XYZ file of C-alpha atoms in Angstrom:
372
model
C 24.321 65.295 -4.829
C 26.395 62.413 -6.281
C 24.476 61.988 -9.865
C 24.118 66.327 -10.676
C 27.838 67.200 -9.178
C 30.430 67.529 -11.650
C 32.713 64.658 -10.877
C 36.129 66.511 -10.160
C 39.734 65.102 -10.593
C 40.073 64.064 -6.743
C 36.757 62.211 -6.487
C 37.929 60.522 -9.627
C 41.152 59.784 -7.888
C 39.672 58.405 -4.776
C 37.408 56.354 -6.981
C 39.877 54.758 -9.387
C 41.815 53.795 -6.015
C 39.305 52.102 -3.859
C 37.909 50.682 -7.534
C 42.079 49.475 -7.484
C 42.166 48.459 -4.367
C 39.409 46.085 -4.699
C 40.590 44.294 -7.832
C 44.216 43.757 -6.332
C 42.860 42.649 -3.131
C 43.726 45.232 -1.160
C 47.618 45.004 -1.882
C 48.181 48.336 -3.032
C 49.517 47.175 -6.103
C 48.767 47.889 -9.621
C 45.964 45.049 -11.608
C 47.630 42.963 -13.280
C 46.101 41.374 -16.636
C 47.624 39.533 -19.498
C 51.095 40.793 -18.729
C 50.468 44.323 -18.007
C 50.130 46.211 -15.199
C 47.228 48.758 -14.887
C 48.088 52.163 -12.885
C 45.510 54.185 -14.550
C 41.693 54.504 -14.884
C 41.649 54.702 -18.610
C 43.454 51.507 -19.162
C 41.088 49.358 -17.330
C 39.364 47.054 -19.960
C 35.195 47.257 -19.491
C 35.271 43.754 -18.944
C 37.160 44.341 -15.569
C 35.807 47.318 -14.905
C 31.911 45.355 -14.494
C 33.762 42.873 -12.557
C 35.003 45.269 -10.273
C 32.133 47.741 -9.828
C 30.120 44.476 -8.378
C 31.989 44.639 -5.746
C 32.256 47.997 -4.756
C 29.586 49.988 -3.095
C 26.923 51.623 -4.824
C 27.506 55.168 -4.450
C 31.263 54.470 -5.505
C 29.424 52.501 -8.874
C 27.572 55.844 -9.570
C 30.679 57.641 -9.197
C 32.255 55.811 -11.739
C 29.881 55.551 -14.011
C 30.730 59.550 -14.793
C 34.222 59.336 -15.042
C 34.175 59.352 -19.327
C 31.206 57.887 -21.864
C 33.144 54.756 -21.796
C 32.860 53.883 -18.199
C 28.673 55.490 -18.396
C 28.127 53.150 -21.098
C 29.655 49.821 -19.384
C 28.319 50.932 -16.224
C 24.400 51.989 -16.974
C 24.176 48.900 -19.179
C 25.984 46.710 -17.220
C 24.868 47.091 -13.744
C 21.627 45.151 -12.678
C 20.886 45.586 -8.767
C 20.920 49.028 -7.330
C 20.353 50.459 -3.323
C 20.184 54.291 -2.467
C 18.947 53.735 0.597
C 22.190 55.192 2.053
C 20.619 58.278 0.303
C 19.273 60.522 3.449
C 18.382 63.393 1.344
C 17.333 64.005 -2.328
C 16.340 60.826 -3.827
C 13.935 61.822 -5.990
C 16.518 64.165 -7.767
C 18.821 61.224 -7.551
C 16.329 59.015 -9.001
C 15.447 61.020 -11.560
C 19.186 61.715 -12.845
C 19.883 58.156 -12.772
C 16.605 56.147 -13.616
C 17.251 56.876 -17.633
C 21.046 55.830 -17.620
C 20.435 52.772 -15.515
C 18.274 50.721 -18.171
C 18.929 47.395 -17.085
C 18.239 47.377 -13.291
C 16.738 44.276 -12.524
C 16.497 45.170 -8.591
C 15.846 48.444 -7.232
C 16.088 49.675 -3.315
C 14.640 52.523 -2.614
C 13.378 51.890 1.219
C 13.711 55.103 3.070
C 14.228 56.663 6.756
C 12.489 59.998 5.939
C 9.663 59.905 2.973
C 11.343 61.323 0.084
C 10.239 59.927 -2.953
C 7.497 61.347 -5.180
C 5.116 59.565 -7.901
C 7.837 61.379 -10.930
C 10.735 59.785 -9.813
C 8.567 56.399 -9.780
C 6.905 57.362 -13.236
C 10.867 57.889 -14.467
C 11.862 54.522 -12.915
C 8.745 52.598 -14.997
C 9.458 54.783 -18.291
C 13.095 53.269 -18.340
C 13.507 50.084 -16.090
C 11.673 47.960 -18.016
C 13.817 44.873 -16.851
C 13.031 45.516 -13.202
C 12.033 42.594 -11.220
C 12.622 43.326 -7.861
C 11.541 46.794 -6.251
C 11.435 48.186 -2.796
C 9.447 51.467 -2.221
C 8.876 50.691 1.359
C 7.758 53.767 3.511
C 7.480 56.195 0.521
C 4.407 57.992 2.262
C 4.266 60.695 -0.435
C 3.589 58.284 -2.794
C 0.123 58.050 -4.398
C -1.728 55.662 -6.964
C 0.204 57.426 -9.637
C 3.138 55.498 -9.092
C 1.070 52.084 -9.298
C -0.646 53.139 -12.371
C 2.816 53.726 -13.866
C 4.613 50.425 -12.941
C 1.633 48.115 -13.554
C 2.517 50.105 -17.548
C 6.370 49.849 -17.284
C 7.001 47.011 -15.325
C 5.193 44.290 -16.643
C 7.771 41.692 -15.232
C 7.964 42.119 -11.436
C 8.122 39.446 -9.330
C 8.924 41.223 -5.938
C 7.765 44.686 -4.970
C 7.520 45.744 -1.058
C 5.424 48.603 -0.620
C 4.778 47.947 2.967
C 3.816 51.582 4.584
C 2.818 53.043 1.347
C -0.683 54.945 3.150
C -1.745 56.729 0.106
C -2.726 53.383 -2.110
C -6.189 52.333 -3.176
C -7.040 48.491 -3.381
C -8.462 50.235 -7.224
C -4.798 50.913 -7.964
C -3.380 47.447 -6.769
C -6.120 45.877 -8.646
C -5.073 47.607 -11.635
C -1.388 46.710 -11.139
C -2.104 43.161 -10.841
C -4.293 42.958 -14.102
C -0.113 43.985 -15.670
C 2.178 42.281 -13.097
C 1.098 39.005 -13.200
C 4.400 37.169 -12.505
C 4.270 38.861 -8.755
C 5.749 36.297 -6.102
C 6.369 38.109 -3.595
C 4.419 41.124 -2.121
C 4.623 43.149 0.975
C 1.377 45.017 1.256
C 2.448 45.406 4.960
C 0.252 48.745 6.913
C -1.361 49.246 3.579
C -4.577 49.722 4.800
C -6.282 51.419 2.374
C -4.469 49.083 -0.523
C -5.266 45.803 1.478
C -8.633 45.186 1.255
C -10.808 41.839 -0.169
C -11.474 43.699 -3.428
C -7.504 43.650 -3.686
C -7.021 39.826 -2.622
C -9.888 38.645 -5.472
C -7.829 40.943 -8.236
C -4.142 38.972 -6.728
C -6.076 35.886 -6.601
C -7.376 36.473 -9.850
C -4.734 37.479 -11.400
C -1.010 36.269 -9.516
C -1.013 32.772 -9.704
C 2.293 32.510 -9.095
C 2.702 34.078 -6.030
C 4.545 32.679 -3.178
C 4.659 35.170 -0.328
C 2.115 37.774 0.913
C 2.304 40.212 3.911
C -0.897 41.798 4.882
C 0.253 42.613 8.588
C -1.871 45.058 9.944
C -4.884 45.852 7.117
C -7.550 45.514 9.277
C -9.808 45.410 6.058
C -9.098 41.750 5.128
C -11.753 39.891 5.709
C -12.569 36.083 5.053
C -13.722 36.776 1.117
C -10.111 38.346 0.078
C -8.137 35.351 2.245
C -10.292 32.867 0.440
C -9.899 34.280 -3.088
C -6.344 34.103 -2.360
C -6.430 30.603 -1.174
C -8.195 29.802 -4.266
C -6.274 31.781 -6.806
C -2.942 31.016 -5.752
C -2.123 27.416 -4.645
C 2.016 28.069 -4.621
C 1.181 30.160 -1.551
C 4.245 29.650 1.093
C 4.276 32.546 3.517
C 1.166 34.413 4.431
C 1.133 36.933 7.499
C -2.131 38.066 8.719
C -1.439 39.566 11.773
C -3.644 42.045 12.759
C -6.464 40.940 10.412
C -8.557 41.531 12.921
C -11.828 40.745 10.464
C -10.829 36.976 9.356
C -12.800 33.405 11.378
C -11.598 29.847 10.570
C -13.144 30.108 7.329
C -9.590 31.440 5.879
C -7.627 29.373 7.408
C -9.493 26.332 6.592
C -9.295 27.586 3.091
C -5.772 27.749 3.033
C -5.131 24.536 4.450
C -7.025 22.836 1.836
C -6.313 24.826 -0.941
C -2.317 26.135 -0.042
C -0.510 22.806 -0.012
C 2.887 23.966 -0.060
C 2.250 26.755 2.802
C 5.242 27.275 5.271
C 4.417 30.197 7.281
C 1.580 31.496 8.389
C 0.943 34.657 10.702
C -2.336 34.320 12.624
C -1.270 37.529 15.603
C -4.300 39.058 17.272
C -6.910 37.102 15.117
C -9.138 36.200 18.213
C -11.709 35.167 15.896
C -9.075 32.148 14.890
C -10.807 28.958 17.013
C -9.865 25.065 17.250
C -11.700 24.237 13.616
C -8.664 26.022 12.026
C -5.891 24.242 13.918
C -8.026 21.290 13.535
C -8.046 21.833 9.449
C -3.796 22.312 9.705
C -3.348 19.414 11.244
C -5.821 17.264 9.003
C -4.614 18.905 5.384
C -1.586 17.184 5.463
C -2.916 13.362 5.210
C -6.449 14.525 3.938
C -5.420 16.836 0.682
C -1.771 15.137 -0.645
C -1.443 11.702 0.905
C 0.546 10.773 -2.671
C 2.670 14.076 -2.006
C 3.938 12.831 1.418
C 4.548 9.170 0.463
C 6.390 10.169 -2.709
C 8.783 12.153 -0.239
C 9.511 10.121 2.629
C 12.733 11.590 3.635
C 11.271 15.005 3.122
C 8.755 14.562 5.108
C 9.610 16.948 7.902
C 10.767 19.454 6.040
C 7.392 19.918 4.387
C 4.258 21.471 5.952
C 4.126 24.441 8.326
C 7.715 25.605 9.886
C 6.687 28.798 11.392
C 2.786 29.491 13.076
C 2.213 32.706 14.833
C -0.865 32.994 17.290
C -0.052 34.681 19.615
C -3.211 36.732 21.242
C -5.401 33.899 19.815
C -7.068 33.357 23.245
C -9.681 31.222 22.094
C -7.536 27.957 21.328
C -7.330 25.114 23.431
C -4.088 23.139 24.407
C -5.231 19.746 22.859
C -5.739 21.889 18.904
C -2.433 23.524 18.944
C -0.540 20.044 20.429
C -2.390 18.112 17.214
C -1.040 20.337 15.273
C 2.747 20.615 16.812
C 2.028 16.623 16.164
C 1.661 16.649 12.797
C 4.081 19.260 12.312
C 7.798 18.225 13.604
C 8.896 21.972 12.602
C 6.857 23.458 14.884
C 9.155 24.341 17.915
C 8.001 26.000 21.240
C 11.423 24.914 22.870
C 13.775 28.002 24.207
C 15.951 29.229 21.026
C 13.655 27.621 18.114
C 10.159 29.422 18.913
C 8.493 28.817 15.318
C 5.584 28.184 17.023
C 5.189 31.537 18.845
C 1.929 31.401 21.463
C 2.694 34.579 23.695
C -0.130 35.721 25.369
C -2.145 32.135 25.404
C -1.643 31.347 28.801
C -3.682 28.564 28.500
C -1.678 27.097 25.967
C 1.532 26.615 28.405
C 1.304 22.658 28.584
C 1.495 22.608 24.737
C 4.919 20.945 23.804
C 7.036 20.366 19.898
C 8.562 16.934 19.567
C 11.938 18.474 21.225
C 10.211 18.034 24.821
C 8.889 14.498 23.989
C 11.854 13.416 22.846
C 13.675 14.886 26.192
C 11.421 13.243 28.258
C 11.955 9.956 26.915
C 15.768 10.371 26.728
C 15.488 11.093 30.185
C 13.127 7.731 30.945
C 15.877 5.661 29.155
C 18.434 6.613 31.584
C 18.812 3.761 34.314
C 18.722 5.081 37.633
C 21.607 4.281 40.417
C 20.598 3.747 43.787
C 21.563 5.515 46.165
């Protein structure tokens, strides 16, 4: 393993030269700076050294960082943004070797293949990383509300954190990490159906103002109270999935159009509970809520409002609720290659056209005909 090995002449070697490599641009010449020419690892000033190591790979970062006390020093405290993904065996050790040097990580990857990481390695990560911002445990299945209970202590200033296929969670520990992390933007809560629940939503509403995007794809235990909560709780809402929330009516959608004026994307999959009154409520938001808003914008005004709608398996719209609300919305595309209106499934909703087919058919009205 990269962090425990003893780092041996040759790997140093091969380091210093792909590190060299990359700072002369691939010539195969020495760096030169200020007149000299460096041809050796120790002479590199720490300066360059940060410079360079941002553009290396990360495994080759971690290899230099143990080349002498120097390098550690610049490196740990240096580098901000760190993946071991590539890691396909041992993270946890890794993690825990290099969680304590690496002090200023702002962003952390840690999605994995094969479950490897453990609540200690995540307990390390939140006793040192007190800068991090942006952390990916996605499909750590060994995982359990240890690790939660930790961060919501240790890293008080997240703003992104995907934990999408994390089984193990309670919606008790989320609601105890958002009562910490209340600067969260972004959240992927993604197959966390255990986590994912309304008890969770009314502790993010509660609590996350701030937030901007939320995936709950797949927790069938969101029902209409947690979705309204949220609507309430945190108006900078942009990108909401919902697919699979089997549970939810119109009642949460109508809440988020009147409450969520900024909301871009919304992911309504398999919610056959989802009827016309919530297309209906889209469409009307945008004159009804911020009719200031949209005159204050006037050349924005397309790019505003929803720009991707999922309902698919929604069987129980009708044509003439879904083409009011491709009206209202110019961003809404059904046309082949721009499907941000995606309907498969709704067979009934085949006539239902974006302003791409209007515009077509009236291109095609315009031109004269020649007789034959």
């Amino acid at each position: 393993m990269i962090a425990e090995a003893k780092v041996g002449s040759e790997d140093l070697n091969l380091c210093f030269e792909k590190l060299m490599m990359v700072a002369a641009g691939n010539s195969g010449e020495g760096v030169k700076m200020e007149g000299m020419v460096i041809t050796e690892w120790k002479d590199i000033p720490m300066e360059l050294l940060l410079r360079i190591v941002s553009l290396v790979d990360d495994r080759t970062a971690i290899v230099a960082s143990g080349v002498c006390s120097g390098w550690r020093d610049a490196i740990c405290l240096g580098l901000t943004q760190l993946c071991l993904s590539w890691c396909r065996k041992n993270m946890n050790n890794l993690v825990l070797s290099l969680a304590p040097k690496f002090t200023k990580l702002q962003t952390l990857i840690l999605r994995q293949e094969n479950p490897q990481l453990e609540d200690n390695a995540v307990e390390t990560i939140a006793n040192f990383c007190h800068d991090l911002q942006d952390l990916d445990l996605s499909k750590s299945f060994k995982l359990s509300d240890r690790s939660l209970y930790a961060l919501a202590h240790g890293c008080p200033n997240l703003t992104k954190l995907n934990i999408s296929g994390c089984l193990s969670f309670s919606d008790e520990a989320v609601e105890y990490l958002t009562n910490f992390c209340r600067k969260l933007k972004i959240l992927n809560l993604c197959g966390c159906v255990k986590a994912a629940t309304d008890r969770a939503l009314q502790a993010i509403g509660r609590n996350c103002n701030m937030l901007q995007s939320l995936n709950l794809g797949w927790c069938e235990n969101v029902g209409d109270l947690g979705v309204m909560s949220l609507a309430y709780g945190c108006p900078d809402l942009r990108c909401l999935d919902l697919c699979g929330c089997v549970l939810i009516t119109d009642d949460s959608v109508i809440a988020l159009a009147n409450e969520c004026l900024h909301l871009r994307s919304l992911g309504l999959y398999y919610c056959r509970n989802i009827t016309d009154r919530a297309m209906y409520s889209l469409a009307h938001s945008r004159v009804k809520n911020k009719p200031s808003m949209w005159q204050s914008m006037k050349g924005r005004y397309d790019e505003e409002g929803l720009r991707s709608l999922n309902i698919s398996q929604c069987t129980a719209l009708t044509p003439s609720a879904v083409q009011a609300l491709c009206d209202t919305f110019p961003a809404l595309h059904t046309c082949s290659g721009r499907h941000s209106l995606v309907m498969s499934g709704c067979l009934n909703l085949t006539s239902v056209h974006c302003v791409c087919a209007v515009q077509a058919h009236c291109t095609m009205n315009s031109i004269p005909h020649t007789a034959h």
